Coordinates of C-alpha atoms and ligand atoms in Angstrom, one line a residue:
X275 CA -195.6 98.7 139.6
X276 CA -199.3 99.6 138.6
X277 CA -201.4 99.9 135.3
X278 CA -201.6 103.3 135.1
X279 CA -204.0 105.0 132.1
X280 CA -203.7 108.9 131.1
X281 CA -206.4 110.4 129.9
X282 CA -205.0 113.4 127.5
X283 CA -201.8 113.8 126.3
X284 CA -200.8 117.8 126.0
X285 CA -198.2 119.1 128.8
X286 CA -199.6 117.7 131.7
X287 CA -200.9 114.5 130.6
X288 CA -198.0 113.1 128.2
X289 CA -195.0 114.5 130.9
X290 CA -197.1 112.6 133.5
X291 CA -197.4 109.7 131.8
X292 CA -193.5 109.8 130.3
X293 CA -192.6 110.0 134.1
X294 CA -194.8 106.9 135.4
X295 CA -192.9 105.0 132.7
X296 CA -189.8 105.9 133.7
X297 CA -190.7 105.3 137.5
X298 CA -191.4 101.7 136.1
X299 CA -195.4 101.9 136.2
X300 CA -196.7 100.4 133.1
X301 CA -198.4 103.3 131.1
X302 CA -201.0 103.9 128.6
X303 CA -201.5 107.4 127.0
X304 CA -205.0 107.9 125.9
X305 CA -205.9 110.7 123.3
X306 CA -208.7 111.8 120.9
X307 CA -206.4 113.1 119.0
X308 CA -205.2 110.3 116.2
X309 CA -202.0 112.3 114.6
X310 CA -200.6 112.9 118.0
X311 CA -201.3 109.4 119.1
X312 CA -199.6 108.0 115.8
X313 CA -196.4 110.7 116.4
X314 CA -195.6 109.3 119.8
X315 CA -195.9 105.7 118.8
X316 CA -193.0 106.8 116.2
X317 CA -191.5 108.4 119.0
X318 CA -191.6 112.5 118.2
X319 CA -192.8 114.6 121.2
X320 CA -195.9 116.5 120.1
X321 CA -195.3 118.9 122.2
X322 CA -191.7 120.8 122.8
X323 CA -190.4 120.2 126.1
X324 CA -186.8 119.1 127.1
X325 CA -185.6 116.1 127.9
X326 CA -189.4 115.0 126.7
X327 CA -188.8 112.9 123.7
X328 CA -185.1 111.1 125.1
X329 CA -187.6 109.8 128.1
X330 CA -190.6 108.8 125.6
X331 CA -187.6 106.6 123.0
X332 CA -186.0 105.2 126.1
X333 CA -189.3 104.0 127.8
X334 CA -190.8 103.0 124.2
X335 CA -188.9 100.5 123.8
X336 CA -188.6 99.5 127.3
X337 CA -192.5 98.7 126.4
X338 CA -193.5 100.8 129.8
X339 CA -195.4 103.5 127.6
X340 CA -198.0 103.1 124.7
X341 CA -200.7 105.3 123.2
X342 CA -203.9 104.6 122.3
X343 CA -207.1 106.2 121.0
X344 CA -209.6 103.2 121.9
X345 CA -209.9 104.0 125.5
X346 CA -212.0 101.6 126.3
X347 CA -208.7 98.9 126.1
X348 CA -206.8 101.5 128.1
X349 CA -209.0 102.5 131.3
X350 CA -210.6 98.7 131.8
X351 CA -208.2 97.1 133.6
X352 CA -206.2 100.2 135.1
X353 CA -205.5 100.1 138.9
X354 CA -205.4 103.7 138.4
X355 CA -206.6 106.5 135.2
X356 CA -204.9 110.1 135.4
X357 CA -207.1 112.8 134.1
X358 CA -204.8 115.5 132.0
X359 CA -207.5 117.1 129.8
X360 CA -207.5 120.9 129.1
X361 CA -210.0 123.0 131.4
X362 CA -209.8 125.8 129.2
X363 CA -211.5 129.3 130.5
X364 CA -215.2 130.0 128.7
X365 CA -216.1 133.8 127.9
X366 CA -217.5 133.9 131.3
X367 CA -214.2 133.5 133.1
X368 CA -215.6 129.6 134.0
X369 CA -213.3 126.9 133.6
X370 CA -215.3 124.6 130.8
X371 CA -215.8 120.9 132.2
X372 CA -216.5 119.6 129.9
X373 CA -213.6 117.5 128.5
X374 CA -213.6 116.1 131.9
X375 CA -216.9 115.4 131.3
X376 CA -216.5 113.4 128.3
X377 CA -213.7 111.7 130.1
X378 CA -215.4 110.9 133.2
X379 CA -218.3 109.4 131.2
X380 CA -216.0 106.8 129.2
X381 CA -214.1 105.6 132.1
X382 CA -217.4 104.6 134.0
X383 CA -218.4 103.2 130.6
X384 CA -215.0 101.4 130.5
X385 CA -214.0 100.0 133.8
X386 CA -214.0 96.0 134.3
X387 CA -212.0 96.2 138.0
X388 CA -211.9 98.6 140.9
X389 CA -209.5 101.8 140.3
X390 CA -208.7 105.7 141.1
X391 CA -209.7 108.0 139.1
X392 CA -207.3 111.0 139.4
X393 CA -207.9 114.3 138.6
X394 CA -204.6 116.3 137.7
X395 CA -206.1 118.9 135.2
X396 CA -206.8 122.3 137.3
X397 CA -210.6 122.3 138.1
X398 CA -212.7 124.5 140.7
X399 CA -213.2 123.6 143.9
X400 CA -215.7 120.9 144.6
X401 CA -215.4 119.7 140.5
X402 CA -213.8 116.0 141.9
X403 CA -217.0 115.7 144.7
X404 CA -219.1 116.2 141.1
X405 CA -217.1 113.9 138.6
X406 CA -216.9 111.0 141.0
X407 CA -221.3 110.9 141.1
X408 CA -220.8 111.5 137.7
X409 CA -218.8 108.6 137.0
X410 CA -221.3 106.5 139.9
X411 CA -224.6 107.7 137.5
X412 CA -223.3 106.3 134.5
X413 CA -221.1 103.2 135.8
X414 CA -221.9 100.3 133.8
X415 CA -219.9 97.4 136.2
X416 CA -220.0 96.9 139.8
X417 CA -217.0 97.9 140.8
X418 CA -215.3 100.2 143.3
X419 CA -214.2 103.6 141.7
X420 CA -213.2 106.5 143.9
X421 CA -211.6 110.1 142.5
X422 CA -209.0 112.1 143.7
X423 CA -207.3 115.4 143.3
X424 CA -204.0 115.7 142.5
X425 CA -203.2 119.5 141.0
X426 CA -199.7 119.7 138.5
X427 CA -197.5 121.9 139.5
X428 CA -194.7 121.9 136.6
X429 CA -193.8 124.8 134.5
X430 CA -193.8 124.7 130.7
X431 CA -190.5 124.8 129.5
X432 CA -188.7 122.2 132.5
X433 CA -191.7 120.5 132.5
X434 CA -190.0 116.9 132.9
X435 CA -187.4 118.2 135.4
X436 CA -190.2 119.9 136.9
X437 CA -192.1 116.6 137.4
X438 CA -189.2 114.4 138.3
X439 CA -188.1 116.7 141.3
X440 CA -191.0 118.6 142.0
X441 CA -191.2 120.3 145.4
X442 CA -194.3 118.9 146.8
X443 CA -196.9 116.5 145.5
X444 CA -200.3 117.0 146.4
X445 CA -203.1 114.2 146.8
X446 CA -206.7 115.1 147.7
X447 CA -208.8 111.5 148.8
X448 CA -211.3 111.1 150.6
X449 CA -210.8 107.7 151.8
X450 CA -207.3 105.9 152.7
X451 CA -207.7 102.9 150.4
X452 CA -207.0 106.1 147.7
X453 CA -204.5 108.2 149.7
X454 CA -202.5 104.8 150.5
X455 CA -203.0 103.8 146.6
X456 CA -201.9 107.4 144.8
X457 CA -198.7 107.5 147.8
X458 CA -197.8 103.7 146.8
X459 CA -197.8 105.2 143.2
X460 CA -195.7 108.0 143.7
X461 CA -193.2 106.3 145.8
X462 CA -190.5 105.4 143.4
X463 CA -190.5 109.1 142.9
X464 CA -189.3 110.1 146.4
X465 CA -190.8 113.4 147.3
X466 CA -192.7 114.9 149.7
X467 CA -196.6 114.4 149.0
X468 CA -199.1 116.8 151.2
X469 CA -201.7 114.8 151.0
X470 CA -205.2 116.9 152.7
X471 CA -209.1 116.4 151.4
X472 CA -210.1 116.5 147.9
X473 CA -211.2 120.2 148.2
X474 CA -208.0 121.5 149.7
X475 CA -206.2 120.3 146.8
X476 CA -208.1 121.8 144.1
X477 CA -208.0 125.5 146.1
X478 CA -204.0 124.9 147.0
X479 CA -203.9 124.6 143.0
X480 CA -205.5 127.7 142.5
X481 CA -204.3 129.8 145.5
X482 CA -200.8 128.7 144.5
X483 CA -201.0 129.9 141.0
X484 CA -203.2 132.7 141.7
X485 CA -200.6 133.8 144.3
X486 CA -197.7 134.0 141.4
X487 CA -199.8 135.6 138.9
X488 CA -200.5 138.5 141.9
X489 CA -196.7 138.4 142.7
X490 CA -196.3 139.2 138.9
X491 CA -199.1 141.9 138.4
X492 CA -198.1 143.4 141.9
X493 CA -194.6 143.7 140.3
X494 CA -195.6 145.1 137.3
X495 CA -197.6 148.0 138.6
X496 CA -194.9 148.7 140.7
X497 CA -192.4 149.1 137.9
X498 CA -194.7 151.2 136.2
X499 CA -194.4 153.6 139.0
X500 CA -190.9 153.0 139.3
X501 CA -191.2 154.7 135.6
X502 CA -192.8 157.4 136.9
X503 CA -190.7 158.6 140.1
X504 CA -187.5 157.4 138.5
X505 CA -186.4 154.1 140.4
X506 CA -185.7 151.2 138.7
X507 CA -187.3 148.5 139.2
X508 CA -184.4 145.6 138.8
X509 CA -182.9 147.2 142.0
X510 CA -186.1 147.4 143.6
X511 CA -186.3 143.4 142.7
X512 CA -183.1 143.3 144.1
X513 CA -183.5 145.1 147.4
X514 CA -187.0 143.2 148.3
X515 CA -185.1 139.5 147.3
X516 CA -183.3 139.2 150.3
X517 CA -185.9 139.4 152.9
X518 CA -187.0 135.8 152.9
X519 CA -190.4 136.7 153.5
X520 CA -190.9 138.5 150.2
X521 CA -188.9 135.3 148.0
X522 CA -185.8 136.0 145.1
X523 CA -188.3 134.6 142.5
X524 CA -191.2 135.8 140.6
X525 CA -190.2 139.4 140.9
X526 CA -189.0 140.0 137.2
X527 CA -191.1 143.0 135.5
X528 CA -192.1 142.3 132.1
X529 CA -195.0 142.5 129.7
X530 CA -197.7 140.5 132.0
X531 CA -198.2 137.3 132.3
X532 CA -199.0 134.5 129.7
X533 CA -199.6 130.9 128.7
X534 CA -202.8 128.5 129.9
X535 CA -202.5 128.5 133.4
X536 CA -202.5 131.9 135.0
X537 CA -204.5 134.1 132.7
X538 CA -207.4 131.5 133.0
X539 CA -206.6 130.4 136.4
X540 CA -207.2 133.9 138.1
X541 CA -210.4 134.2 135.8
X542 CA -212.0 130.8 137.0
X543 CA -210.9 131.5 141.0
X544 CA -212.6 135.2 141.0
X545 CA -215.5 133.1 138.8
X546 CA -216.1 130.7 141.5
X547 CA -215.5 133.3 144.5
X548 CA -218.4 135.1 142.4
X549 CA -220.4 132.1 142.5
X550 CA -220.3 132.2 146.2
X551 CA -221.0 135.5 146.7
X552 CA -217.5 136.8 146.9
X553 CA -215.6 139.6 145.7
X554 CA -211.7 138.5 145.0
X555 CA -210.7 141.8 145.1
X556 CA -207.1 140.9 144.7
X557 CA -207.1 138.8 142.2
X558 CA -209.6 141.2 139.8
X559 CA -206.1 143.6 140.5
X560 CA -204.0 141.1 139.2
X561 CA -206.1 140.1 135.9
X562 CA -206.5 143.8 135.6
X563 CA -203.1 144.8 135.7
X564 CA -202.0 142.2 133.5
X565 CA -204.2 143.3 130.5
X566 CA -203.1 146.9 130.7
X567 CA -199.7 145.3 130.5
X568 CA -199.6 143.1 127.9
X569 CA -200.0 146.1 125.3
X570 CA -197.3 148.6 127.4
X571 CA -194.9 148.6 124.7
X572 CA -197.3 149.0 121.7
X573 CA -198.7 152.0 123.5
X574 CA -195.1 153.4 124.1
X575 CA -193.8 152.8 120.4
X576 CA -197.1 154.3 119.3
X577 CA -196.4 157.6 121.1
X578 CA -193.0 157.9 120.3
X579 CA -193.6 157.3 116.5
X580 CA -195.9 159.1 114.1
X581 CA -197.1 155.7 112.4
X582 CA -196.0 152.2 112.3
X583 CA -197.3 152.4 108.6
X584 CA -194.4 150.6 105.9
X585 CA -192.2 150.5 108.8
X586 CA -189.8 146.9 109.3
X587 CA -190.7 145.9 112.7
X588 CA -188.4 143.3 113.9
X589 CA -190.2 141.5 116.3
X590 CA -187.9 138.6 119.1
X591 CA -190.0 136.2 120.6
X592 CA -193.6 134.8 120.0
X593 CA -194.3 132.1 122.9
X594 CA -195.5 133.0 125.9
X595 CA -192.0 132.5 127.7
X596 CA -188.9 130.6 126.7
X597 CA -188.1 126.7 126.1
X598 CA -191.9 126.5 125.5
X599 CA -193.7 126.0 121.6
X600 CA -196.9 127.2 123.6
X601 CA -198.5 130.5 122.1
X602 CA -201.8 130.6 124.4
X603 CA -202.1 133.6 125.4
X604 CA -198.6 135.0 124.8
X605 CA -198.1 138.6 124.4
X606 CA -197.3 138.3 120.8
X607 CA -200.4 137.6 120.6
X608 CA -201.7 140.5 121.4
X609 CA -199.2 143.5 119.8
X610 CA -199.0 141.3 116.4
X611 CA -202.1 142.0 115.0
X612 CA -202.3 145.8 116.6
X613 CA -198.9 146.0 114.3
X614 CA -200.6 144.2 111.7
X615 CA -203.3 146.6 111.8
X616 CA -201.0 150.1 111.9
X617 CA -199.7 148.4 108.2
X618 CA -196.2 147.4 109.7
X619 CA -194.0 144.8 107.9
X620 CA -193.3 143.1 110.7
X621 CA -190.3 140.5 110.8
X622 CA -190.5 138.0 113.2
X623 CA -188.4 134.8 114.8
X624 CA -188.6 132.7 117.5
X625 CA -186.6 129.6 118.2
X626 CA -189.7 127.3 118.0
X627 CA -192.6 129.2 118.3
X628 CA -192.9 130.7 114.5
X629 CA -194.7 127.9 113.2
X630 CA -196.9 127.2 115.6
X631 CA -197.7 131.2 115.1
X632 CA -197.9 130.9 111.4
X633 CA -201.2 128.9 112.0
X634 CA -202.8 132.2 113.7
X635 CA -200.8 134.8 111.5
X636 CA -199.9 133.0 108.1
X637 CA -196.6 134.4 106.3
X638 CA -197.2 136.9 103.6
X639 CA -199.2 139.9 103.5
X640 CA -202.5 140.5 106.3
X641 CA -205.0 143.7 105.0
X642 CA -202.4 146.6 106.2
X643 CA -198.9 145.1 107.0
X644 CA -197.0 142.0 106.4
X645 CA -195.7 139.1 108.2
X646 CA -192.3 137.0 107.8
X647 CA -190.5 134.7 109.9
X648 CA -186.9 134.4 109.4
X649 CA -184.6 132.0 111.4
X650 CA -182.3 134.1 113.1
X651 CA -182.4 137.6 115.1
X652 CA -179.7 139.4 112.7
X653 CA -182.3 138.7 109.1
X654 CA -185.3 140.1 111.9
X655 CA -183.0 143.3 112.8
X656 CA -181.1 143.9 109.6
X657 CA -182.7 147.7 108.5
X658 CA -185.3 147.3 111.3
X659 CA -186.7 150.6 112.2
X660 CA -187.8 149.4 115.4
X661 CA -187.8 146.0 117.2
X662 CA -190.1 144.4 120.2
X663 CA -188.4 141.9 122.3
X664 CA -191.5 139.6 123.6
X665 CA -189.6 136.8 124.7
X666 CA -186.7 135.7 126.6
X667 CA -185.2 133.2 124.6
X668 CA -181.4 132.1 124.6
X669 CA -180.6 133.2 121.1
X670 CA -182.4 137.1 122.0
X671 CA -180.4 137.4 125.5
X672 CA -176.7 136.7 123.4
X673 CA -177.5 139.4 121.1
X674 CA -175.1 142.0 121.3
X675 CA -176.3 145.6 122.3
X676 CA -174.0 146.6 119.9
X677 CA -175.4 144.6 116.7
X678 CA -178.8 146.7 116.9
X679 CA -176.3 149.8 116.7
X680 CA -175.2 148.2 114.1
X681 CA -178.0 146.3 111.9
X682 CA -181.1 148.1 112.4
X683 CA -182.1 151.3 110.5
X684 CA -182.8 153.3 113.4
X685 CA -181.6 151.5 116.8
X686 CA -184.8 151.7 118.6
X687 CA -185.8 148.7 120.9
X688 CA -188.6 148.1 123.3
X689 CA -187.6 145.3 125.9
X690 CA -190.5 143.2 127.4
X691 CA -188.6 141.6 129.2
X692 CA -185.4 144.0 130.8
X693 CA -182.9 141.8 129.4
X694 CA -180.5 144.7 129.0
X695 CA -178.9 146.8 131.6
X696 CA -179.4 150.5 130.9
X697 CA -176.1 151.0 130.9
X698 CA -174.9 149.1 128.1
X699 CA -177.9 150.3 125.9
X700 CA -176.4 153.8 126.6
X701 CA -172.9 153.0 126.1
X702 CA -174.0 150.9 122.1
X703 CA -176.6 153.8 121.2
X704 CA -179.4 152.0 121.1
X705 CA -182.9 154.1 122.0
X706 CA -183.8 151.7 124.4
X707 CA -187.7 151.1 126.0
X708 CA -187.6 148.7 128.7
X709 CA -189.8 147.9 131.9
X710 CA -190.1 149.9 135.3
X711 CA -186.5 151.6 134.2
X712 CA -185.5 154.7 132.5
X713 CA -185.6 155.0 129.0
X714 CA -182.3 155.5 127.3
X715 CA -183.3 158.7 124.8
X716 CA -181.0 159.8 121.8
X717 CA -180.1 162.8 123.5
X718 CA -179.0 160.7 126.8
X719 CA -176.9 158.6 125.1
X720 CA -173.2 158.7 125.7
X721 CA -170.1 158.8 123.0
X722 CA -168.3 155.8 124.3
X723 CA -164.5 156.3 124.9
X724 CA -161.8 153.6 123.4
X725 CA -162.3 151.4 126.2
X726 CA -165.9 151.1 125.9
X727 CA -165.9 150.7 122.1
X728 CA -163.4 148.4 122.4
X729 CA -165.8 146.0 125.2
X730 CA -169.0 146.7 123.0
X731 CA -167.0 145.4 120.0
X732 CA -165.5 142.1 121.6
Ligands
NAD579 P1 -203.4 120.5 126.5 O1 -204.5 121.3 125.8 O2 -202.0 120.7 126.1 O3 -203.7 119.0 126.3 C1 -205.0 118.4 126.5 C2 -205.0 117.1 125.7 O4 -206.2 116.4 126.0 C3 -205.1 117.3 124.2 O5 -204.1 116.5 123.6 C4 -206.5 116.8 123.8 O6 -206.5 116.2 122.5 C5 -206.7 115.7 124.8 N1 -208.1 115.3 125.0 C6 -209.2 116.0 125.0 N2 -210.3 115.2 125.2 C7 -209.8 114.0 125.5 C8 -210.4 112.8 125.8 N3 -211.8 112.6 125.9 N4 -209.6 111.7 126.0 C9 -208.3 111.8 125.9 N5 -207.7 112.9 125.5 C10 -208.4 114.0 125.4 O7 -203.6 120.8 128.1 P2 -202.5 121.0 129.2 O8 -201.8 122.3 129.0 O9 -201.7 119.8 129.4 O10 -203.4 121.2 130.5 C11 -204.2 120.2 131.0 C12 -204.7 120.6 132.3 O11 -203.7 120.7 133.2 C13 -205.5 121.9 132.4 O12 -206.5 121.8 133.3 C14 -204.4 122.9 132.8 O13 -205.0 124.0 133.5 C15 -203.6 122.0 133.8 N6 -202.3 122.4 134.0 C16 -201.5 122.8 132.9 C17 -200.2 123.2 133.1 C18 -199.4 123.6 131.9 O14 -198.3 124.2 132.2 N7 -199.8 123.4 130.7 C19 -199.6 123.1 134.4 C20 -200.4 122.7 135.4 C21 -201.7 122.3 135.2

């Protein structure tokens, strides 16, 4: 069992530090931020994540997990301090330091024994060489404090299950007094740990999420050409998932890709391979496509209809991707306030993302159009003259083909994210928009026989 201090308490930093608990490490969330620190003392999960807050009760009042602002108590006596502070992207591309910085500075301001300082937030290549002579300038004791790199790998939305069983754990040192000390910490965790120099780590973090954000772009410009030549990109998914080479996952065509990882980890990799004289030409394709993407639906509604102007937009989905609060960078983001500005009223829910998204875009009315979140998808339908689905959520997937036939004004729906098959949209008479398919146009659409309106009833 060690003392074990995390510095930062957003997706990585808090699920870290909830799962060193419940490995039985004794842990100390650290975080500037005094609301959030006073919310998990009472036990509520600033963040949505399942399974998060269970794990954060249970190891509460086990007494294996406590928050703090004074970080000087929390990092002085720690055998080891995780680093989970955002890295967000600058307008440059650049990953900005420095809340690392700041971090760095009070731990060597802070530390009264010898301890690891471990680096989990994504940071360019060569950062950890630069934080550990940071923390050496400004160390105020004489003691022994080394940093490693140890990239997060989990996913927003299984974030917990994602750390408990993750596939590999990687561990960047430079010396084995801290690859034996971060391997004796993650032992009650059983997985495999690639553990490789300090510099390897930090590029196998970006390579590995550059690589999926490619895999995503690289899909998405192929479905809009499957668009074009009038193949269909969910077989086309289909036929490349069994060759092992290629991988089943990651091959879903949607609206781009969103949240705080990908859009700013490609920037800050193609930043850096600038800084050293290199052209990422891949990855500038990836960021690229991905823009053009985001806004694929708005362009197509806007050239099927002659305005969006006092028109009830239903809108399904705000987050960047299901079982996630997490707006950065989510496509709503983006088609909202073009909406907003062609005077649509739009009507929006999302299972836990509309509040967070009423911080951005308040309810009521904006200069042209008008925003309101309701709390299921039939109020955001009902006498809808069109409807966007942004996000994959549970409660947009069960939604009946049928009940846009049904609800909406004109049944008109542009899928981000394929969850229909063609078929059934033709077969319910719903104009239906999707990704890298064909579009199913009023005049395609066929009278269904009893059979069929007997299944799109049930
Ligand atoms: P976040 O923005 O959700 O959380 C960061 C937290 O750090 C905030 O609560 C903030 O108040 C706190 N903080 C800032 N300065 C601090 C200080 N001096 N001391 C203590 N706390 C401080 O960030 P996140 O999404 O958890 O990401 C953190 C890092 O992990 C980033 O580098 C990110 O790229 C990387 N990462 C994120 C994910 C993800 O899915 N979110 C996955 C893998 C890696």
């Amino acid at each position: 069992m060690y003392k074990i201090a995390v510095a930062g308490t957003g997706y990585v930093g808090l699920v870290a530090g909830v799962c060193f608990a419940e490995m039985g490490h004794r842990v100390t969330c650290v975080d500037i931020d005094q609301v959030k620190v006073e919310l998990m003392k009472s036990g509520v999960s600033p963040i949505y994540e399942a399974d998060l807050q269970d794990l954060m009760i249970k190891n509460n009042e086990s007494g294996n997990l406590n928050y703090t602002t004074d970080y000087h108590s929390a990092y002085k006596d720690a055998d080891a301090i995780f680093i989970g502070v955002g890295t967000p992207e600058q307008p440059d591309g650049s990953a900005n330091l420095s809340y690392i910085a700041t971090v760095a500075r009070q731990i060597a301001e802070s530390v009264e024994k010898d301890c690891l300082v471990v680096v989990k937030s994504t940071v360019p290549v060569g950062t950890n060489d630069k934080v550990e002579q940071f923390i050496q300038d400004f160390l105020i004791n004489d003691v022994r404090v080394e940093v490693a790199s140890n990239p997060e790998f989990l996913a927003q939305g299984s974030a917990v299950h994602d750390t408990l069983h993750a596939e590999r754990i990687i561990i960047g040192t430079e010396s084995k007094w801290a690859e034996e000390l971060l391997q004796d910490i993650y032992k009650p965790f059983n997985l495999p740990i690639v553990s490789v120099n300090r510099r390897s780590a930090e590029m196998i973090k970006y390579a590995s999420n550059d690589f999926l954000a490619l895999k995503i772009s690289y899909m998405n410009d192929i479905a809009n050409l499957c668009e074009l030549v009038g193949a269909d990109i969910q077989d086309v998914a289909k036929g490349m998932s069994f060759d092992e080479r290629i991988g089943s996952k990651f091959l879903n065509a949607g609206i781009g890709f969103g949240g705080s990882c990908f859009p700013k980890d490609t920037k800050a990799l193609d930043y850096l391979a600038k800084q050293n004289g290199y052209e990422l030409k891949t990855i500038q394709a990836a960021i690229n496509v991905n823009k053009e993407q985001k806004t694929m639906l708005y362009k197509k509604a806007s050239r099927r209809l002659i305005t969006f102007n006092g028109l009830k937009v239903a809108v399904l989905g705000l987050t960047f991707k299901p079982g996630t609060d997490d707006l950065r960078e989510a496509a709503s983001l983006e088609n909202i306030p073009l909406l907003l500005e062609q005077g649509a009223d739009i009507y929006a829910f999302d299972p836990v993302g509309a509040a967070n998204f009423a911080n951005v875009h308040p309810e009521g009315r904006h200069r042209k159009g008008s925003i309101t979140y309701v709390s299921n998808v039939e109020e955001a339908i009902k006498d809808a003259n069109v409807c966007f689905i942004f996000t994959e959520w549970g409660e947009v997937k069960e939604v009946k083909p049928s009940m846009y036939k049904e609800l909406m004004r004109t049944p008109l729906v542009y899928d981000g994210r394929n969850i229909y098959s063609i078929d059934e949209m033709e077969r319910a008479q719903v104009e239906y928009h999707s990704i890298g398919r064909k579009t199913v146009e009023r005049q395609n659409m066929k009278e269904p026989n009893e059979r069929e309106l007997q299944s799109i009833r049930s």
